[in-house]
Amino acid sequence: MRKFAFADSGEGFVPPSTADFNLPPVFGDNEFTTKPILLVLFSVVLISVFFIIASRKAAVVPSKLQFAGESVYAFVRNGIGQEIIGHEFMRFVPFLFTLFTFILTNNVFGIVPLLQFPAMSHVSFPYVLALISFFVFHYVGIKKQGLGKYLKGIAFMPGVPKFVYILLTPIEIATFFLVRPLTLSLRLFANMFAGHLLLLVFILGGEHMLSGAIGLKLIAPFAFAFGIGMTFFEFMVQCLQAYIFTLLTALFIAGALADEH
Amino acid sequence: MSFRTSASEAAANPLIPHTAELIVGTIAFALLFLVLRSKVVPMFEKAFAARTEAIQGGMEKAEKAQRDAQVALEQYTAQLSDARGEAQKIREEARVQGAAIIEDLRGKAQEEAARITAAATASIEAERQQAITSLRNEVGSLATELASKIVGEALDDQVRQSRIVDRFLDDLEKSK
């Protein structure tokens, strides 16, 4: 797509845009074979295989592979689950673990050579994850406290003067049913989207300068160097976003489990 | 084509989701969740539990060893103090026995000495008596012989002779 754009416009540089995120299906016209979809499916296979092999022996003295898998698992289990949710955390560990590994892997695909596309920059996937997170924490809250008490807890936060409810109740309802899933998904999506766009700007820009005048050719290496620097930065953002998404989900669950919030 | 239109719409607004991606995302997440929950989490939990147990077991073993060592130490200390006490007792006994033996021997020696002294005294006394007797006889006969020589008369009257001698000797003893 980009190459055609170059050919059409001749010398003019077309900056990367949202159109660059719309990759055509790999196989014919089948919508289920776009790059992000294949990447997501690949990530499922990759994560499953890695962790099944890593955890297969469940040895007291772990191998390097088991240790690596265990570290990630323990990070989610203890660092997020136990820390945030408390004594009931074990029920949610599989969910949080899946969430973290799924997001992390698909994010990091953004800087893996040849793959080089973060699936989470397609908003559909963050939507799905945020929706699952939304249903999970509401379900947990309703099951724990009963529908009426749970909704009352959200709408009328206890320990607040009555007249504040005029302001607080709409805000609380919006927070729990709209803002939380939206921010959860958009935060992840926007970070991945912007990060990928940034890398495109530096790397495609550098490529374009390389084909331009001599002066531009001299500057091109700087663009590439910056692109490489941004790649490291992106890696950090990708890990951080996976962590934040999981952490917030755990916080929502913890909030739904708590009798008073 | 439906894809082309949906793609161009999405191109205009990246916030609009794709149906295919929503479906695949849901299925992919559910699939991964099932795999991790059934295959991975239990195994890691098993490893953690085994490790905790191993560490706890090791610590308990170490504690038991320490307790055993403590008991043995106490036992040895007790035995040692017993032995010390016994040695003290034996020494005391030996001292007492030694003292008794010395006392005994000393008594025996004194007895022996007394016996020897007594025997010597008796023998001396006997010899003295013997000497006195023989001396008396000898002195008597000598004196008689001498007196008869001097007096010139025979003092052969046995009775008189004996009386004279006795008187002489008595005088002699008195003057002594």
Short mmCIF file of C-alpha atoms in Angstrom, two decimals:
data_model
loop_
_atom_site.label_atom_id
_atom_site.label_comp_id
_atom_site.label_asym_id
_atom_site.label_seq_id
_atom_site.Cartn_x
_atom_site.Cartn_y
_atom_site.Cartn_z
CA MET A 1 0.00 0.00 0.00
CA ARG A 2 2.71 2.40 0.99
CA LYS A 3 4.83 1.54 -1.96
CA PHE A 4 1.99 2.35 -4.28
CA ALA A 5 1.50 5.64 -2.51
CA PHE A 6 5.15 6.46 -3.09
CA ALA A 7 4.93 5.51 -6.72
CA ASP A 8 1.82 7.58 -7.23
CA SER A 9 3.03 10.69 -5.51
CA GLY A 10 6.49 10.58 -6.97
CA GLU A 11 8.81 12.49 -4.68
CA GLY A 12 6.29 13.72 -2.07
CA PHE A 13 6.44 12.01 1.31
CA VAL A 14 3.11 10.66 2.48
CA PRO A 15 3.27 10.59 6.29
CA PRO A 16 2.03 7.40 7.95
CA SER A 17 -1.64 7.63 8.79
CA THR A 18 -4.43 5.56 10.26
CA ALA A 19 -4.77 3.96 6.86
CA ASP A 20 -1.50 2.14 7.52
CA PHE A 21 -3.26 0.12 10.20
CA ASN A 22 -5.71 -1.37 7.75
CA LEU A 23 -3.87 -4.33 6.41
CA PRO A 24 -5.53 -6.35 3.68
CA PRO A 25 -6.38 -10.03 4.25
CA VAL A 26 -3.43 -12.35 3.67
CA PHE A 27 -5.53 -15.00 1.98
CA GLY A 28 -7.86 -13.68 -0.68
CA ASP A 29 -10.76 -11.66 0.61
CA ASN A 30 -11.28 -13.59 3.84
CA GLU A 31 -11.69 -11.03 6.60
CA PHE A 32 -10.50 -13.57 9.15
CA THR A 33 -7.02 -13.69 7.69
CA THR A 34 -5.82 -10.15 8.30
CA LYS A 35 -2.44 -9.71 9.93
CA PRO A 36 -3.74 -8.69 13.38
CA ILE A 37 -6.12 -11.64 13.49
CA LEU A 38 -3.39 -14.08 12.51
CA LEU A 39 -1.09 -12.48 15.07
CA VAL A 40 -3.69 -12.89 17.81
CA LEU A 41 -4.21 -16.52 16.92
CA PHE A 42 -0.47 -17.04 16.75
CA SER A 43 -0.09 -15.43 20.18
CA VAL A 44 -2.57 -17.92 21.65
CA VAL A 45 -0.57 -20.83 20.27
CA LEU A 46 2.73 -19.27 21.35
CA ILE A 47 1.65 -18.51 24.91
CA SER A 48 -0.02 -21.88 25.34
CA VAL A 49 2.94 -23.84 24.05
CA PHE A 50 5.46 -21.83 26.01
CA PHE A 51 3.70 -22.11 29.33
CA ILE A 52 2.65 -25.72 28.90
CA ILE A 53 6.27 -26.70 28.24
CA ALA A 54 7.52 -24.45 31.03
CA SER A 55 5.08 -25.80 33.61
CA ARG A 56 4.99 -29.42 32.44
CA LYS A 57 7.48 -30.76 34.96
CA ALA A 58 6.42 -28.59 37.92
CA ALA A 59 9.81 -29.36 39.46
CA VAL A 60 10.79 -28.16 42.91
CA VAL A 61 14.10 -27.04 41.47
CA PRO A 62 13.05 -25.35 38.23
CA SER A 63 14.83 -25.48 34.91
CA LYS A 64 15.64 -22.17 33.21
CA LEU A 65 12.49 -22.42 31.12
CA GLN A 66 10.30 -23.26 34.08
CA PHE A 67 11.89 -20.44 36.03
CA ALA A 68 11.12 -17.98 33.24
CA GLY A 69 7.49 -19.11 33.03
CA GLU A 70 7.17 -19.16 36.79
CA SER A 71 8.53 -15.65 37.09
CA VAL A 72 5.81 -14.27 34.83
CA TYR A 73 3.16 -16.35 36.58
CA ALA A 74 4.38 -15.37 40.05
CA PHE A 75 4.49 -11.72 38.99
CA VAL A 76 0.80 -11.79 38.09
CA ARG A 77 -0.21 -14.15 40.90
CA ASN A 78 1.56 -12.37 43.75
CA GLY A 79 2.33 -8.92 42.40
CA ILE A 80 -1.12 -8.25 41.02
CA GLY A 81 -3.54 -10.92 42.30
CA GLN A 82 -2.51 -11.34 45.90
CA GLU A 83 -1.42 -7.76 46.36
CA ILE A 84 -4.60 -6.18 45.04
CA ILE A 85 -7.42 -8.66 45.56
CA GLY A 86 -6.32 -10.19 48.85
CA HIS A 87 -7.32 -13.53 50.29
CA GLU A 88 -9.81 -14.50 47.55
CA PHE A 89 -7.27 -13.81 44.80
CA MET A 90 -6.63 -17.41 43.72
CA ARG A 91 -10.00 -17.61 41.90
CA PHE A 92 -8.95 -14.77 39.61
CA VAL A 93 -5.35 -15.71 38.95
CA PRO A 94 -6.06 -17.71 35.76
CA PHE A 95 -8.07 -14.80 34.38
CA LEU A 96 -5.49 -12.16 35.29
CA PHE A 97 -2.67 -14.38 34.06
CA THR A 98 -4.39 -14.87 30.71
CA LEU A 99 -5.08 -11.16 30.44
CA PHE A 100 -1.50 -10.18 31.17
CA THR A 101 0.22 -12.71 28.92
CA PHE A 102 -2.26 -12.15 26.08
CA ILE A 103 -1.86 -8.38 26.08
CA LEU A 104 1.88 -8.46 26.66
CA THR A 105 2.54 -10.90 23.83
CA ASN A 106 0.35 -9.07 21.35
CA ASN A 107 1.89 -5.76 22.33
CA VAL A 108 5.45 -7.00 22.03
CA PHE A 109 4.63 -8.35 18.57
CA GLY A 110 4.87 -4.68 17.64
CA ILE A 111 8.66 -4.74 17.84
CA VAL A 112 9.39 -8.37 16.98
CA PRO A 113 11.12 -8.40 13.59
CA LEU A 114 8.96 -9.69 10.73
CA LEU A 115 5.79 -9.62 12.85
CA GLN A 116 6.15 -5.94 13.74
CA PHE A 117 2.54 -5.17 14.38
CA PRO A 118 0.87 -4.71 17.76
CA ALA A 119 -2.52 -6.38 17.47
CA MET A 120 -3.77 -4.20 20.31
CA SER A 121 -3.49 -1.18 18.01
CA HIS A 122 -6.67 -2.52 16.44
CA VAL A 123 -9.30 -1.26 18.81
CA SER A 124 -11.47 -4.38 18.50
CA PHE A 125 -9.14 -6.42 20.70
CA PRO A 126 -8.93 -3.92 23.56
CA TYR A 127 -12.74 -3.60 23.31
CA VAL A 128 -13.13 -7.32 23.72
CA LEU A 129 -10.74 -7.45 26.67
CA ALA A 130 -12.27 -4.44 28.39
CA LEU A 131 -15.73 -5.91 27.89
CA ILE A 132 -14.64 -9.21 29.42
CA SER A 133 -13.06 -7.32 32.30
CA PHE A 134 -16.30 -5.30 32.65
CA PHE A 135 -18.48 -8.39 32.83
CA VAL A 136 -16.13 -10.16 35.20
CA PHE A 137 -15.95 -7.45 37.80
CA HIS A 138 -19.69 -6.71 37.69
CA TYR A 139 -20.48 -10.41 37.87
CA VAL A 140 -18.17 -10.81 40.85
CA GLY A 141 -19.77 -7.86 42.62
CA ILE A 142 -23.34 -9.03 41.98
CA LYS A 143 -22.55 -12.56 43.04
CA LYS A 144 -20.84 -11.40 46.17
CA GLN A 145 -23.26 -8.72 47.35
CA GLY A 146 -26.48 -9.41 45.44
CA LEU A 147 -27.75 -7.29 42.55
CA GLY A 148 -29.66 -4.69 44.61
CA LYS A 149 -26.99 -4.13 47.21
CA TYR A 150 -24.26 -3.99 44.58
CA LEU A 151 -26.06 -1.39 42.45
CA LYS A 152 -27.00 0.59 45.53
CA GLY A 153 -23.36 0.56 46.60
CA ILE A 154 -22.36 2.00 43.24
CA ALA A 155 -25.12 4.60 42.95
CA PHE A 156 -25.17 5.69 46.56
CA MET A 157 -21.71 5.53 47.99
CA PRO A 158 -22.10 5.11 51.75
CA GLY A 159 -20.74 7.71 54.14
CA VAL A 160 -21.50 10.71 51.92
CA PRO A 161 -23.89 13.57 52.79
CA LYS A 162 -27.26 13.17 51.04
CA PHE A 163 -27.13 16.29 48.85
CA VAL A 164 -23.80 15.18 47.33
CA TYR A 165 -25.64 12.29 45.67
CA ILE A 166 -27.07 14.74 43.13
CA LEU A 167 -23.56 15.11 41.79
CA LEU A 168 -21.99 11.84 42.84
CA THR A 169 -24.59 9.33 41.66
CA PRO A 170 -24.39 10.17 37.93
CA ILE A 171 -20.61 10.28 38.12
CA GLU A 172 -20.41 6.94 39.89
CA ILE A 173 -22.82 5.26 37.50
CA ALA A 174 -20.94 6.65 34.51
CA THR A 175 -17.66 5.56 36.06
CA PHE A 176 -18.72 1.99 36.66
CA PHE A 177 -20.64 1.36 33.44
CA LEU A 178 -19.00 3.58 30.85
CA VAL A 179 -15.74 5.20 31.86
CA ARG A 180 -14.04 2.11 33.23
CA PRO A 181 -14.40 -0.15 30.18
CA LEU A 182 -13.81 2.77 27.80
CA THR A 183 -10.65 4.04 29.47
CA LEU A 184 -9.38 0.52 29.92
CA SER A 185 -9.69 -0.27 26.22
CA LEU A 186 -8.80 3.13 24.82
CA ARG A 187 -5.70 3.49 26.98
CA LEU A 188 -4.32 0.24 25.64
CA PHE A 189 -5.42 0.91 22.09
CA ALA A 190 -4.12 4.47 21.94
CA ASN A 191 -0.74 3.59 23.40
CA MET A 192 -0.19 0.80 20.93
CA PHE A 193 -1.58 2.80 18.04
CA ALA A 194 0.51 5.88 18.77
CA GLY A 195 3.62 3.84 19.43
CA HIS A 196 3.34 2.01 16.17
CA LEU A 197 2.65 5.23 14.31
CA LEU A 198 5.72 6.80 15.89
CA LEU A 199 7.93 3.94 14.75
CA LEU A 200 6.43 4.20 11.26
CA VAL A 201 7.20 7.89 11.12
CA PHE A 202 10.85 7.46 12.00
CA ILE A 203 11.54 4.36 9.99
CA LEU A 204 9.51 5.14 6.85
CA GLY A 205 10.62 8.75 7.07
CA GLY A 206 14.24 7.62 7.22
CA GLU A 207 13.65 5.34 4.28
CA HIS A 208 12.14 8.18 2.30
CA MET A 209 15.04 10.52 3.13
CA LEU A 210 17.45 7.85 1.97
CA SER A 211 15.86 8.03 -1.46
CA GLY A 212 15.93 11.84 -1.50
CA ALA A 213 18.63 14.49 -1.93
CA ILE A 214 22.17 14.07 -0.56
CA GLY A 215 21.47 16.29 2.42
CA LEU A 216 18.48 14.18 3.35
CA LYS A 217 20.54 11.02 2.91
CA LEU A 218 22.95 12.30 5.57
CA ILE A 219 20.13 12.91 8.00
CA ALA A 220 18.48 9.54 7.39
CA PRO A 221 20.74 7.60 9.84
CA PHE A 222 19.55 9.88 12.63
CA ALA A 223 15.97 9.04 11.83
CA PHE A 224 16.82 5.33 11.95
CA ALA A 225 18.75 5.76 15.21
CA PHE A 226 15.77 7.52 16.70
CA GLY A 227 13.56 4.74 15.39
CA ILE A 228 15.72 2.20 17.20
CA GLY A 229 15.65 4.30 20.38
CA MET A 230 11.89 4.54 20.13
CA THR A 231 11.72 0.77 19.71
CA PHE A 232 13.26 0.34 23.16
CA PHE A 233 10.91 2.93 24.52
CA GLU A 234 8.01 1.11 22.87
CA PHE A 235 9.04 -2.12 24.55
CA MET A 236 8.75 -0.39 27.89
CA VAL A 237 5.35 1.05 27.00
CA GLN A 238 4.12 -2.33 25.77
CA CYS A 239 5.04 -4.04 29.03
CA LEU A 240 3.67 -1.19 31.08
CA GLN A 241 0.32 -1.19 29.26
CA ALA A 242 -0.11 -4.93 29.74
CA TYR A 243 0.64 -4.43 33.42
CA ILE A 244 -1.71 -1.47 33.79
CA PHE A 245 -4.60 -3.24 32.09
CA THR A 246 -4.23 -6.27 34.35
CA LEU A 247 -3.67 -4.16 37.45
CA LEU A 248 -6.78 -2.07 36.84
CA THR A 249 -8.89 -5.15 36.20
CA ALA A 250 -7.63 -6.57 39.50
CA LEU A 251 -8.47 -3.29 41.22
CA PHE A 252 -12.01 -3.34 39.78
CA ILE A 253 -12.47 -6.90 40.98
CA ALA A 254 -11.13 -6.00 44.40
CA GLY A 255 -13.53 -3.06 44.53
CA ALA A 256 -16.48 -5.27 43.59
CA LEU A 257 -15.49 -7.80 46.25
CA ALA A 258 -15.21 -5.21 49.00
CA ASP A 259 -18.48 -4.67 50.85
CA GLU A 260 -17.96 -0.96 51.17
CA HIS A 261 -15.95 1.02 48.70
CA MET B 1 -17.01 -5.44 -1.52
CA SER B 2 -18.07 -5.37 2.06
CA PHE B 3 -14.48 -5.57 3.39
CA ARG B 4 -13.32 -2.64 1.35
CA THR B 5 -16.11 -0.45 2.62
CA SER B 6 -15.61 -1.52 6.22
CA ALA B 7 -11.89 -0.98 5.82
CA SER B 8 -12.33 2.50 4.47
CA GLU B 9 -14.79 3.36 7.24
CA ALA B 10 -12.33 2.10 9.81
CA ALA B 11 -9.61 4.05 8.09
CA ALA B 12 -11.58 7.17 8.70
CA ASN B 13 -12.16 6.26 12.32
CA PRO B 14 -9.83 3.81 14.04
CA LEU B 15 -12.21 3.59 17.01
CA ILE B 16 -14.74 1.53 15.07
CA PRO B 17 -14.18 -2.17 15.69
CA HIS B 18 -14.12 -4.89 13.04
CA THR B 19 -16.61 -7.67 13.50
CA ALA B 20 -14.14 -10.37 12.54
CA GLU B 21 -11.62 -9.08 15.05
CA LEU B 22 -14.20 -8.96 17.81
CA ILE B 23 -15.11 -12.58 17.18
CA VAL B 24 -11.53 -13.78 16.90
CA GLY B 25 -10.45 -11.73 19.91
CA THR B 26 -13.17 -13.24 22.08
CA ILE B 27 -12.51 -16.78 20.95
CA ALA B 28 -8.73 -16.36 21.22
CA PHE B 29 -8.97 -15.00 24.74
CA ALA B 30 -11.41 -17.71 25.83
CA LEU B 31 -9.21 -20.40 24.33
CA LEU B 32 -6.08 -19.06 25.99
CA PHE B 33 -7.92 -18.73 29.29
CA LEU B 34 -9.06 -22.36 29.17
CA VAL B 35 -5.61 -23.64 28.28
CA LEU B 36 -3.82 -21.61 30.94
CA ARG B 37 -6.41 -22.40 33.61
CA SER B 38 -6.47 -26.14 33.00
CA LYS B 39 -2.89 -26.85 32.04
CA VAL B 40 -0.57 -24.15 33.30
CA VAL B 41 -1.91 -22.65 36.52
CA PRO B 42 -2.39 -26.01 38.33
CA MET B 43 1.12 -27.09 37.40
CA PHE B 44 2.72 -23.88 38.62
CA GLU B 45 0.65 -24.05 41.79
CA LYS B 46 1.78 -27.63 42.25
CA ALA B 47 5.40 -26.57 41.85
CA PHE B 48 4.92 -23.72 44.34
CA ALA B 49 3.24 -26.01 46.86
CA ALA B 50 5.97 -28.63 46.46
CA ARG B 51 8.62 -25.98 46.91
CA THR B 52 6.96 -24.56 50.00
CA GLU B 53 6.67 -28.04 51.40
CA ALA B 54 10.28 -28.83 50.58
CA ILE B 55 11.48 -25.68 52.29
CA GLN B 56 9.25 -26.23 55.29
CA GLY B 57 10.27 -29.89 55.46
CA GLY B 58 13.93 -28.91 55.34
CA MET B 59 13.44 -26.35 58.04
CA GLU B 60 11.60 -28.82 60.23
CA LYS B 61 14.35 -31.35 59.68
CA ALA B 62 16.97 -28.79 60.65
CA GLU B 63 14.96 -27.85 63.74
CA LYS B 64 14.65 -31.48 64.72
CA ALA B 65 18.39 -31.99 64.26
CA GLN B 66 19.03 -28.97 66.43
CA ARG B 67 16.67 -30.26 69.10
CA ASP B 68 18.35 -33.66 69.00
CA ALA B 69 21.76 -32.04 69.32
CA GLN B 70 20.52 -29.99 72.26
CA VAL B 71 19.19 -33.10 73.98
CA ALA B 72 22.45 -34.95 73.38
CA LEU B 73 24.41 -31.99 74.72
CA GLU B 74 22.30 -31.89 77.86
CA GLN B 75 22.71 -35.62 78.26
CA TYR B 76 26.47 -35.38 77.92
CA THR B 77 26.64 -32.47 80.31
CA ALA B 78 24.61 -34.41 82.85
CA GLN B 79 26.80 -37.45 82.40
CA LEU B 80 29.90 -35.34 82.77
CA SER B 81 28.67 -33.75 85.98
CA ASP B 82 27.69 -37.21 87.26
CA ALA B 83 31.16 -38.46 86.49
CA ARG B 84 32.68 -35.46 88.22
CA GLY B 85 30.53 -36.09 91.28
CA GLU B 86 31.47 -39.72 91.29
CA ALA B 87 35.16 -38.94 91.01
CA GLN B 88 34.80 -36.51 93.89
CA LYS B 89 33.06 -39.17 95.94
CA ILE B 90 35.73 -41.75 95.13
CA ARG B 91 38.48 -39.32 96.07
CA GLU B 92 36.72 -38.53 99.33
CA GLU B 93 36.33 -42.20 100.09
CA ALA B 94 39.94 -42.87 99.28
CA ARG B 95 41.01 -40.04 101.53
CA VAL B 96 38.90 -41.35 104.38
CA GLN B 97 40.13 -44.87 103.80
CA GLY B 98 43.73 -43.68 103.64
CA ALA B 99 43.31 -41.78 106.87
CA ALA B 100 41.77 -44.86 108.48
CA ILE B 101 44.60 -47.04 107.26
CA ILE B 102 47.18 -44.61 108.56
CA GLU B 103 45.36 -44.39 111.89
CA ASP B 104 45.18 -48.17 112.05
CA LEU B 105 48.84 -48.60 111.22
CA ARG B 106 49.83 -45.95 113.69
CA GLY B 107 47.82 -47.71 116.42
CA LYS B 108 49.36 -51.01 115.54
CA ALA B 109 52.84 -49.53 115.58
CA GLN B 110 52.25 -47.90 118.93
CA GLU B 111 50.91 -51.17 120.27
CA GLU B 112 53.92 -52.96 118.93
CA ALA B 113 56.23 -50.40 120.42
CA ALA B 114 54.45 -50.65 123.76
CA ARG B 115 54.64 -54.40 123.57
CA ILE B 116 58.34 -54.33 122.76
CA THR B 117 58.97 -51.80 125.51
CA ALA B 118 57.04 -53.88 127.99
CA ALA B 119 58.89 -57.03 126.98
CA ALA B 120 62.20 -55.25 127.31
CA THR B 121 61.23 -53.84 130.69
CA ALA B 122 60.18 -57.27 131.91
CA SER B 123 63.31 -58.88 130.68
CA ILE B 124 65.41 -56.17 132.26
CA GLU B 125 63.52 -56.57 135.54
CA ALA B 126 64.02 -60.33 135.44
CA GLU B 127 67.66 -59.98 134.76
CA ARG B 128 67.96 -57.43 137.50
CA GLN B 129 66.21 -59.75 139.96
CA GLN B 130 68.47 -62.53 138.86
CA ALA B 131 71.48 -60.29 139.28
CA ILE B 132 70.28 -59.16 142.68
CA THR B 133 69.74 -62.74 143.80
CA SER B 134 73.07 -63.95 142.57
CA LEU B 135 74.75 -60.87 143.91
CA ARG B 136 73.19 -61.35 147.29
CA ASN B 137 74.35 -64.94 147.41
CA GLU B 138 77.77 -64.08 146.21
CA VAL B 139 78.12 -61.07 148.50
CA GLY B 140 76.91 -63.17 151.41
CA SER B 141 79.42 -65.91 150.89
CA LEU B 142 82.18 -63.42 150.16
CA ALA B 143 81.34 -61.38 153.21
CA THR B 144 81.17 -64.49 155.36
CA GLU B 145 84.44 -65.72 154.01
CA LEU B 146 85.94 -62.34 154.52
CA ALA B 147 84.53 -61.98 158.02
CA SER B 148 85.66 -65.40 159.04
CA LYS B 149 89.09 -64.59 157.77
CA ILE B 150 89.06 -61.35 159.71
CA VAL B 151 87.32 -62.62 162.79
CA GLY B 152 89.14 -65.81 162.67
CA GLU B 153 86.41 -67.81 163.94
CA ALA B 154 84.40 -69.96 161.93
CA LEU B 155 81.07 -68.82 161.44
CA ASP B 156 79.92 -72.19 160.43
CA ASP B 157 76.85 -72.02 162.43
CA GLN B 158 74.60 -71.79 159.51
CA VAL B 159 71.80 -69.99 161.25
CA ARG B 160 73.91 -67.35 162.77
CA GLN B 161 75.81 -66.84 159.60
CA SER B 162 72.73 -66.24 157.64
CA ARG B 163 71.32 -63.83 160.23
CA ILE B 164 74.48 -61.78 160.27
CA VAL B 165 74.53 -61.51 156.51
CA ASP B 166 70.93 -60.45 156.29
CA ARG B 167 71.39 -57.82 158.93
CA PHE B 168 74.39 -56.51 157.08
CA LEU B 169 72.60 -56.32 153.86
CA ASP B 170 69.61 -54.63 155.44
CA ASP B 171 71.91 -52.06 156.94
CA LEU B 172 73.49 -51.63 153.59
CA GLU B 173 70.15 -51.02 151.96
CA LYS B 174 69.07 -48.60 154.66
CA SER B 175 72.24 -46.57 154.36
CA LYS B 176 71.71 -46.34 150.65
#
